[in-house]
GROMACS .gro file of C-alpha atoms in nm:
model
  404
    1MET     CA    1   1.275  -2.778  -0.085
    2ILE     CA    2   1.363  -2.529  -0.244
    3LEU     CA    3   1.639  -2.448  -0.038
    4ASP     CA    4   1.772  -2.817  -0.013
    5SER     CA    5   1.820  -2.821  -0.420
    6LEU     CA    6   2.050  -2.562  -0.420
    7GLU     CA    7   2.389  -2.596  -0.457
    8LEU     CA    8   2.619  -2.402  -0.167
    9PRO     CA    9   3.006  -2.360  -0.213
   10SER     CA   10   3.198  -2.741  -0.045
   11THR     CA   11   3.284  -2.532   0.283
   12TRP     CA   12   2.938  -2.487   0.349
   13ARG     CA   13   2.628  -2.647   0.544
   14ARG     CA   14   2.255  -2.671   0.557
   15SER     CA   15   2.109  -2.623   0.907
   16PRO     CA   16   1.762  -2.638   1.018
   17VAL     CA   17   1.558  -2.336   1.164
   18SER     CA   18   1.492  -2.565   1.481
   19ALA     CA   19   1.899  -2.576   1.513
   20HIS     CA   20   1.913  -2.192   1.536
   21PHE     CA   21   1.584  -2.133   1.764
   22ARG     CA   22   1.250  -2.226   1.930
   23ARG     CA   23   0.949  -2.159   1.969
   24VAL     CA   24   0.791  -1.935   2.247
   25SER     CA   25   0.494  -1.774   2.367
   26ARG     CA   26   0.498  -1.488   2.624
   27LYS     CA   27   0.178  -1.327   2.733
   28GLY     CA   28   0.157  -1.080   3.019
   29PHE     CA   29   0.224  -0.725   2.841
   30ASP     CA   30   0.152  -0.460   3.063
   31ASP     CA   31   0.114  -0.153   2.846
   32LYS     CA   32  -0.123  -0.087   2.570
   33PRO     CA   33   0.032  -0.081   2.285
   34LEU     CA   34  -0.038   0.100   1.936
   35LEU     CA   35  -0.164  -0.110   1.677
   36SER     CA   36  -0.222   0.125   1.450
   37VAL     CA   37   0.124   0.204   1.432
   38TYR     CA   38   0.380  -0.028   1.260
   39ARG     CA   39   0.685  -0.094   1.381
   40GLU     CA   40   0.976  -0.306   1.199
   41HIS     CA   41   0.911  -0.667   1.153
   42GLY     CA   42   0.536  -0.546   1.383
   43VAL     CA   43   0.654  -0.533   1.690
   44VAL     CA   44   0.546  -0.255   1.929
   45PRO     CA   45   0.741  -0.120   2.162
   46ARG     CA   46   0.760  -0.119   2.521
   47GLY     CA   47   0.608   0.163   2.677
   48PHE     CA   48   0.497   0.253   2.297
   49THR     CA   49   0.223   0.593   2.418
   50ASP     CA   50   0.012   0.838   2.157
   51ASP     CA   51  -0.314   1.045   2.086
   52ASN     CA   52  -0.436   0.781   1.943
   53TRP     CA   53  -0.492   0.563   2.261
   54ASN     CA   54  -0.873   0.536   2.236
   55LEU     CA   55  -0.754   0.274   1.909
   56MET     CA   56  -0.606   0.029   2.092
   57PRO     CA   57  -0.823  -0.360   2.187
   58THR     CA   58  -0.900  -0.391   2.617
   59ASP     CA   59  -0.797  -0.784   2.555
   60LEU     CA   60  -0.445  -0.816   2.502
   61THR     CA   61  -0.445  -1.231   2.647
   62ALA     CA   62  -0.325  -1.363   2.285
   63TYR     CA   63  -0.099  -1.052   2.241
   64GLN     CA   64   0.300  -1.236   2.251
   65LEU     CA   65   0.597  -1.044   2.423
   66VAL     CA   66   0.829  -0.963   2.220
   67GLU     CA   67   1.285  -0.977   2.335
   68PRO     CA   68   1.559  -0.733   2.118
   69GLY     CA   69   1.683  -1.069   1.906
   70ASP     CA   70   1.393  -1.269   1.930
   71LEU     CA   71   1.267  -1.377   1.559
   72ALA     CA   72   0.904  -1.280   1.467
   73VAL     CA   73   0.695  -1.436   1.208
   74ASN     CA   74   0.381  -1.285   1.046
   75LYS     CA   75   0.285  -1.643   0.996
   76MET     CA   76   0.063  -1.502   0.745
   77LYS     CA   77   0.298  -1.254   0.561
   78ALA     CA   78   0.578  -1.389   0.595
   79TRP     CA   79   0.654  -1.528   0.233
   80GLN     CA   80   0.645  -1.154   0.181
   81GLY     CA   81   0.875  -1.056   0.371
   82SER     CA   82   0.703  -0.981   0.652
   83LEU     CA   83   0.990  -1.156   0.945
   84GLY     CA   84   1.337  -1.047   1.115
   85LEU     CA   85   1.502  -1.006   1.410
   86SER     CA   86   1.352  -0.762   1.645
   87GLN     CA   87   1.550  -0.507   1.781
   88LEU     CA   88   1.274  -0.392   2.062
   89GLU     CA   89   1.126  -0.532   2.327
   90GLY     CA   90   0.739  -0.483   2.286
   91VAL     CA   91   0.448  -0.686   2.185
   92VAL     CA   92   0.327  -0.862   1.851
   93SER     CA   93  -0.009  -0.974   1.778
   94PRO     CA   94  -0.139  -1.302   1.719
   95ALA     CA   95  -0.051  -1.310   1.371
   96TYR     CA   96   0.310  -1.379   1.486
   97PHE     CA   97   0.517  -1.664   1.562
   98ILE     CA   98   0.804  -1.595   1.824
   99TYR     CA   99   1.139  -1.761   1.822
  100THR     CA  100   1.430  -1.750   2.078
  101PRO     CA  101   1.796  -1.767   1.927
  102ILE     CA  102   1.988  -2.135   2.142
  103SER     CA  103   2.273  -2.072   1.884
  104ARG     CA  104   2.548  -1.904   1.774
  105SER     CA  105   2.645  -2.002   1.462
  106PHE     CA  106   2.496  -1.736   1.264
  107ASP     CA  107   2.636  -1.360   1.230
  108GLN     CA  108   2.336  -1.153   1.329
  109ARG     CA  109   2.387  -0.934   1.031
  110TYR     CA  110   2.428  -1.142   0.781
  111LEU     CA  111   2.139  -1.350   0.932
  112ASN     CA  112   1.957  -1.072   0.861
  113TYR     CA  113   2.040  -1.034   0.513
  114LEU     CA  114   1.933  -1.429   0.525
  115ILE     CA  115   1.590  -1.410   0.617
  116ARG     CA  116   1.448  -1.179   0.402
  117SER     CA  117   1.649  -1.284   0.067
  118ARG     CA  118   1.418  -1.378  -0.242
  119LEU     CA  119   1.497  -1.718  -0.233
  120LEU     CA  120   1.392  -1.739   0.090
  121ALA     CA  121   1.047  -1.561   0.120
  122ALA     CA  122   1.022  -1.845  -0.177
  123GLU     CA  123   1.061  -2.129   0.009
  124LEU     CA  124   0.817  -1.946   0.278
  125ALA     CA  125   0.556  -1.937  -0.002
  126ARG     CA  126   0.577  -2.283  -0.118
  127LEU     CA  127   0.481  -2.335   0.273
  128SER     CA  128   0.226  -2.177   0.299
  129ASP     CA  129  -0.128  -2.320   0.282
  130GLY     CA  130  -0.460  -2.096   0.159
  131VAL     CA  131  -0.709  -2.058  -0.056
  132ARG     CA  132  -0.561  -1.735  -0.136
  133PRO     CA  133  -0.214  -1.591  -0.141
  134GLN     CA  134  -0.387  -1.284   0.096
  135GLN     CA  135  -0.489  -1.620   0.354
  136TRP     CA  136  -0.223  -1.795   0.341
  137ASP     CA  137  -0.132  -2.003   0.636
  138LEU     CA  138   0.225  -2.105   0.767
  139ASP     CA  139   0.260  -2.409   0.934
  140PRO     CA  140   0.568  -2.337   1.205
  141LYS     CA  141   0.639  -2.688   1.197
  142ALA     CA  142   0.733  -2.655   0.832
  143PHE     CA  143   0.872  -2.306   0.909
  144GLU     CA  144   1.135  -2.558   1.136
  145ARG     CA  145   1.246  -2.795   0.904
  146VAL     CA  146   1.373  -2.475   0.653
  147PRO     CA  147   1.720  -2.561   0.588
  148LEU     CA  148   1.889  -2.214   0.639
  149PRO     CA  149   2.268  -2.240   0.413
  150GLU     CA  150   2.552  -2.157   0.704
  151PRO     CA  151   2.882  -2.084   0.583
  152PRO     CA  152   3.156  -2.073   0.811
  153MET     CA  153   3.188  -1.788   1.037
  154LYS     CA  154   3.475  -1.571   0.881
  155GLU     CA  155   3.269  -1.553   0.526
  156GLN     CA  156   2.923  -1.528   0.699
  157ARG     CA  157   3.109  -1.159   0.853
  158ARG     CA  158   3.256  -1.119   0.499
  159ILE     CA  159   2.985  -1.219   0.343
  160ALA     CA  160   2.752  -0.916   0.613
  161ASP     CA  161   3.036  -0.643   0.495
  162TYR     CA  162   3.072  -0.691   0.180
  163LEU     CA  163   2.621  -0.619   0.160
  164ASP     CA  164   2.657  -0.359   0.406
  165ARG     CA  165   2.869  -0.173   0.204
  166GLU     CA  166   2.692  -0.243  -0.164
  167THR     CA  167   2.355  -0.199   0.011
  168THR     CA  168   2.478   0.125   0.125
  169THR     CA  169   2.565   0.274  -0.128
  170ILE     CA  170   2.241   0.115  -0.350
  171ASP     CA  171   2.014   0.280  -0.050
  172ALA     CA  172   2.163   0.592  -0.109
  173LEU     CA  173   2.105   0.600  -0.486
  174ILE     CA  174   1.721   0.473  -0.431
  175GLU     CA  175   1.667   0.803  -0.146
  176LYS     CA  176   1.848   1.028  -0.374
  177GLN     CA  177   1.548   0.909  -0.582
  178GLN     CA  178   1.324   0.921  -0.383
  179ARG     CA  179   1.327   1.248  -0.271
  180LEU     CA  180   1.287   1.395  -0.648
  181ARG     CA  181   1.002   1.229  -0.658
  182SER     CA  182   0.867   1.403  -0.338
  183VAL     CA  183   0.997   1.719  -0.529
  184LEU     CA  184   0.856   1.690  -0.875
  185LYS     CA  185   0.482   1.581  -0.692
  186GLU     CA  186   0.519   1.880  -0.484
  187ARG     CA  187   0.624   2.116  -0.744
  188ARG     CA  188   0.288   1.893  -0.996
  189GLN     CA  189   0.089   2.021  -0.643
  190GLU     CA  190   0.221   2.381  -0.703
  191LEU     CA  191   0.158   2.381  -1.051
  192VAL     CA  192  -0.207   2.263  -0.980
  193ARG     CA  193  -0.310   2.481  -0.696
  194ALA     CA  194  -0.118   2.827  -0.868
  195HIS     CA  195  -0.402   2.797  -1.170
  196LEU     CA  196  -0.699   2.705  -0.964
  197ALA     CA  197  -0.688   2.988  -0.749
  198ASP     CA  198  -0.870   3.351  -0.816
  199VAL     CA  199  -0.974   3.202  -1.105
  200GLY     CA  200  -1.342   3.313  -1.107
  201PRO     CA  201  -1.658   3.286  -0.857
  202GLN     CA  202  -1.718   2.949  -0.606
  203VAL     CA  203  -2.049   2.793  -0.653
  204GLN     CA  204  -2.049   2.519  -0.481
  205LEU     CA  205  -2.014   2.114  -0.669
  206ARG     CA  206  -2.398   2.045  -0.624
  207HIS     CA  207  -2.513   2.324  -0.887
  208LEU     CA  208  -2.291   2.188  -1.137
  209VAL     CA  209  -2.485   1.853  -1.154
  210VAL     CA  210  -2.787   1.806  -1.392
  211ARG     CA  211  -3.121   1.807  -1.176
  212GLU     CA  212  -3.212   1.506  -1.329
  213ARG     CA  213  -2.974   1.311  -1.236
  214PRO     CA  214  -2.824   1.411  -0.859
  215MET     CA  215  -2.537   1.359  -0.654
  216THR     CA  216  -2.614   1.019  -0.545
  217TYR     CA  217  -2.417   0.693  -0.402
  218GLY     CA  218  -2.468   0.332  -0.556
  219ILE     CA  219  -2.528  -0.038  -0.412
  220LEU     CA  220  -2.559  -0.051  -0.054
  221GLN     CA  221  -2.542  -0.469  -0.043
  222ALA     CA  222  -2.384  -0.590  -0.418
  223GLY     CA  223  -2.427  -0.981  -0.297
  224GLU     CA  224  -2.198  -1.242  -0.481
  225HIS     CA  225  -1.974  -1.157  -0.778
  226ASP     CA  226  -2.183  -1.301  -1.091
  227ASP     CA  227  -2.005  -1.329  -1.365
  228GLY     CA  228  -2.308  -1.249  -1.652
  229GLY     CA  229  -2.424  -0.954  -1.427
  230VAL     CA  230  -2.319  -0.527  -1.370
  231PRO     CA  231  -2.004  -0.394  -1.338
  232TYR     CA  232  -2.020  -0.148  -1.068
  233ILE     CA  233  -1.692   0.055  -0.934
  234GLY     CA  234  -1.591   0.100  -0.583
  235PRO     CA  235  -1.301   0.299  -0.458
  236ALA     CA  236  -1.053   0.094  -0.515
  237ASP     CA  237  -1.134   0.143  -0.912
  238ILE     CA  238  -1.076   0.450  -0.900
  239SER     CA  239  -0.775   0.653  -0.986
  240ARG     CA  240  -0.515   0.907  -1.068
  241VAL     CA  241  -0.665   1.185  -1.314
  242GLY     CA  242  -0.739   1.056  -1.594
  243GLY     CA  243  -0.759   0.670  -1.469
  244THR     CA  244  -1.049   0.447  -1.548
  245PRO     CA  245  -1.023   0.097  -1.448
  246ALA     CA  246  -1.110  -0.212  -1.734
  247LEU     CA  247  -1.450  -0.326  -1.761
  248GLN     CA  248  -1.305  -0.676  -1.755
  249ASP     CA  249  -1.090  -0.582  -1.356
  250LEU     CA  250  -1.441  -0.518  -1.224
  251ARG     CA  251  -1.715  -0.672  -0.988
  252ARG     CA  252  -2.017  -0.783  -1.068
  253THR     CA  253  -2.385  -0.767  -0.897
  254THR     CA  254  -2.716  -0.961  -1.016
  255VAL     CA  255  -2.978  -0.760  -1.236
  256GLU     CA  256  -3.200  -0.785  -1.027
  257ILE     CA  257  -2.988  -0.638  -0.757
  258ALA     CA  258  -2.838  -0.350  -0.972
  259ALA     CA  259  -3.237  -0.323  -1.043
  260GLN     CA  260  -3.346  -0.148  -0.726
  261TYR     CA  261  -3.040   0.070  -0.822
  262GLN     CA  262  -3.130   0.224  -1.073
  263ARG     CA  263  -3.091   0.590  -0.990
  264SER     CA  264  -2.706   0.560  -0.934
  265THR     CA  265  -2.722   0.430  -1.329
  266LEU     CA  266  -2.399   0.541  -1.480
  267ARG     CA  267  -2.369   0.661  -1.844
  268PRO     CA  268  -2.052   0.828  -2.026
  269GLY     CA  269  -1.886   1.128  -1.910
  270ASP     CA  270  -2.049   1.077  -1.596
  271LEU     CA  271  -1.784   1.115  -1.258
  272VAL     CA  272  -1.707   0.920  -0.988
  273ALA     CA  273  -1.594   1.044  -0.679
  274SER     CA  274  -1.457   0.820  -0.383
  275ILE     CA  275  -1.575   0.945  -0.022
  276GLY     CA  276  -1.470   0.644   0.141
  277PRO     CA  277  -1.200   0.635   0.379
  278ALA     CA  278  -0.925   0.712   0.121
  279TYR     CA  279  -1.139   1.027  -0.061
  280GLY     CA  280  -1.111   1.243  -0.277
  281HIS     CA  281  -1.068   1.031  -0.602
  282VAL     CA  282  -1.221   1.106  -0.935
  283MET     CA  283  -1.235   0.929  -1.255
  284GLU     CA  284  -1.457   0.995  -1.562
  285VAL     CA  285  -1.598   0.742  -1.738
  286SER     CA  286  -1.598   0.557  -2.019
  287GLU     CA  287  -1.827   0.433  -2.281
  288GLU     CA  288  -1.776   0.081  -2.228
  289LEU     CA  289  -1.914   0.156  -1.888
  290ASP     CA  290  -2.206   0.249  -2.008
  291GLY     CA  291  -2.500   0.097  -1.753
  292ALA     CA  292  -2.257   0.081  -1.505
  293ASN     CA  293  -2.339   0.144  -1.110
  294LEU     CA  294  -2.109   0.195  -0.804
  295THR     CA  295  -2.114   0.127  -0.426
  296GLN     CA  296  -2.183   0.363  -0.121
  297ASP     CA  297  -1.836   0.438  -0.126
  298THR     CA  298  -1.837   0.627  -0.465
  299VAL     CA  299  -2.076   0.941  -0.562
  300ARG     CA  300  -2.177   1.002  -0.910
  301LEU     CA  301  -2.154   1.351  -1.059
  302ALA     CA  302  -2.326   1.380  -1.410
  303LEU     CA  303  -2.215   1.712  -1.433
  304ASP     CA  304  -2.398   2.040  -1.678
  305PRO     CA  305  -2.177   2.031  -1.994
  306ASP     CA  306  -2.337   2.416  -1.993
  307ARG     CA  307  -2.152   2.502  -1.676
  308ALA     CA  308  -1.854   2.250  -1.595
  309GLU     CA  309  -1.627   2.123  -1.854
  310ARG     CA  310  -1.516   1.732  -1.655
  311ARG     CA  311  -1.149   1.774  -1.771
  312TYR     CA  312  -1.125   2.084  -1.566
  313LEU     CA  313  -1.358   1.982  -1.251
  314MET     CA  314  -1.184   1.655  -1.216
  315TRP     CA  315  -0.831   1.871  -1.142
  316VAL     CA  316  -1.057   2.085  -0.908
  317LEU     CA  317  -1.149   1.762  -0.730
  318GLN     CA  318  -0.814   1.618  -0.673
  319GLY     CA  319  -0.644   1.928  -0.596
  320ALA     CA  320  -0.484   2.062  -0.215
  321ALA     CA  321  -0.793   2.293  -0.174
  322SER     CA  322  -1.081   2.063  -0.258
  323ARG     CA  323  -0.856   1.795  -0.019
  324ASP     CA  324  -0.781   2.112   0.265
  325PHE     CA  325  -1.149   2.190   0.256
  326TRP     CA  326  -1.271   1.792   0.350
  327ASN     CA  327  -0.996   1.798   0.551
  328PHE     CA  328  -1.149   2.077   0.739
  329GLU     CA  329  -1.503   1.925   0.715
  330ILE     CA  330  -1.453   1.609   0.889
  331THR     CA  331  -1.248   1.734   1.155
  332GLY     CA  332  -1.301   1.526   1.425
  333ALA     CA  333  -1.479   1.275   1.264
  334THR     CA  334  -1.417   0.900   1.449
  335PHE     CA  335  -1.464   0.796   1.071
  336ARG     CA  336  -1.255   0.969   0.849
  337ARG     CA  337  -1.503   1.015   0.531
  338LEU     CA  338  -1.669   1.247   0.302
  339ASN     CA  339  -2.072   1.207   0.258
  340LEU     CA  340  -2.328   1.325   0.002
  341GLY     CA  341  -2.328   1.665   0.204
  342THR     CA  342  -2.017   1.742   0.287
  343LEU     CA  343  -1.916   1.658  -0.125
  344ALA     CA  344  -2.235   1.834  -0.244
  345ARG     CA  345  -2.096   2.187  -0.085
  346THR     CA  346  -1.758   2.095  -0.166
  347PRO     CA  347  -1.609   2.475  -0.334
  348VAL     CA  348  -1.555   2.477  -0.696
  349PRO     CA  349  -1.373   2.815  -0.902
  350LEU     CA  350  -1.609   2.861  -1.219
  351PRO     CA  351  -1.455   3.090  -1.501
  352SER     CA  352  -1.621   3.096  -1.798
  353LEU     CA  353  -1.600   2.733  -2.004
  354ASN     CA  354  -1.332   2.836  -2.258
  355GLU     CA  355  -1.090   2.895  -1.949
  356GLN     CA  356  -1.185   2.569  -1.761
  357ARG     CA  357  -1.078   2.411  -2.099
  358GLU     CA  358  -0.775   2.653  -2.183
  359ILE     CA  359  -0.692   2.563  -1.801
  360ALA     CA  360  -0.810   2.185  -1.799
  361ASP     CA  361  -0.577   2.210  -2.095
  362HIS     CA  362  -0.239   2.338  -1.975
  363LEU     CA  363  -0.216   2.143  -1.698
  364ASP     CA  364  -0.283   1.835  -1.896
  365ARG     CA  365  -0.003   1.904  -2.065
  366GLU     CA  366   0.267   2.040  -1.756
  367THR     CA  367   0.179   1.794  -1.548
  368ALA     CA  368   0.258   1.501  -1.872
  369LYS     CA  369   0.563   1.614  -1.870
  370ILE     CA  370   0.607   1.611  -1.435
  371ASP     CA  371   0.446   1.277  -1.467
  372ALA     CA  372   0.708   1.086  -1.698
  373LEU     CA  373   1.022   1.249  -1.485
  374ILE     CA  374   0.805   1.095  -1.206
  375ALA     CA  375   0.784   0.743  -1.422
  376LYS     CA  376   1.142   0.775  -1.422
  377ALA     CA  377   1.235   0.800  -1.091
  378GLU     CA  378   1.003   0.543  -1.012
  379ARG     CA  379   1.163   0.315  -1.233
  380PHE     CA  380   1.511   0.410  -1.187
  381ILE     CA  381   1.406   0.322  -0.799
  382GLU     CA  382   1.223   0.013  -0.888
  383LEU     CA  383   1.513  -0.171  -1.074
  384ALA     CA  384   1.756  -0.047  -0.763
  385GLN     CA  385   1.528  -0.243  -0.570
  386GLU     CA  386   1.548  -0.540  -0.760
  387ARG     CA  387   1.912  -0.549  -0.788
  388ARG     CA  388   1.958  -0.497  -0.416
  389ALA     CA  389   1.685  -0.782  -0.409
  390ALA     CA  390   1.908  -1.005  -0.586
  391LEU     CA  391   2.230  -0.946  -0.456
  392ILE     CA  392   2.142  -0.994  -0.123
  393THR     CA  393   1.970  -1.360  -0.185
  394ALA     CA  394   2.307  -1.467  -0.423
  395ALA     CA  395   2.533  -1.340  -0.142
  396VAL     CA  396   2.342  -1.523   0.146
  397THR     CA  397   2.370  -1.798  -0.111
  398GLY     CA  398   2.723  -1.853  -0.253
  399GLN     CA  399   2.635  -1.799  -0.588
  400ILE     CA  400   2.871  -1.468  -0.639
  401GLU     CA  401   3.177  -1.397  -0.559
  402ILE     CA  402   3.298  -1.179  -0.322
  403PRO     CA  403   3.563  -0.982  -0.325
  404THR     CA  404   3.812  -0.974  -0.016
   0.00000   0.00000   0.00000
């Protein structure tokens, strides 16, 4: 075990999870929980209500009650940090193990830091079995044998005090950069909105597509991945403005299946728009994707070059006005997704081609400056979060001297 080989200070000892927690299974939750709303460590509090009550399952027999102080452990995602001491009385899904405390050997704050530390996550990843990470399953008996570093109680409290101070400082810096990132993203959005407002008469998107290659979605059933087959693009492959997936990252279907969907074959310069639940992302088809196809959750737009500049239209389709139109059109829908008809009716402000190019050039330049600032803020956040995680792991395992 990773934690077994860790050298601890001489006054510390190791003790297994089972010395401090006992696994329990409590059934009989009467209130209806809301599964679509995340709560800390997967716990949905008792009595929680929401307008989305119709999304709830009718059979809750497999769900478990959780009480304050219980340790909730997601058997599939514990290695990603999905575990912790619950502060709530509520319910969790069958994906969780529930442990009730049976000892008072740990300071709660120290224990919280310990069980969310990077080293414990690495230990749980090692103990999880599965074909790939998304299917890993933690054996509860293996988890119960994990040896936890246990310093004297006085030192636990000193470590917790130290981490409370240090993480509060780091969290404040992270929050400041997150606010800056939000402000920059709003500024970017307003810049795009301002340059697309009242720039020309509005036409529906369908009038900007080449008649010989109408708007269409693609492959309904792609089948198993075929290394030598035809690549296809889905919603997950489409990123923000200017983004394009690498050919080697795309899934492929057989030549025979692709041949049934020649109507949706892609050519360089086409645009692909996502219409699934994460609708509204747009990308341009590159030269290396010539001959590729797309899925039913994406739509091909073969633009008329005499009427529409591709870069300009990408800005329009990813702008706030288009999103507002789509959100209004699908209000009340059970499954929030676009369809060909809604996408085709999207209003597009259409100035002359020269004006479209000028607007696209200006937005490319100005948003690049804002994007650089956003990237800088995100890099700061990433480094601060890395430092926070490393500091916690070092402190709870006795690898650093804690100042008095």
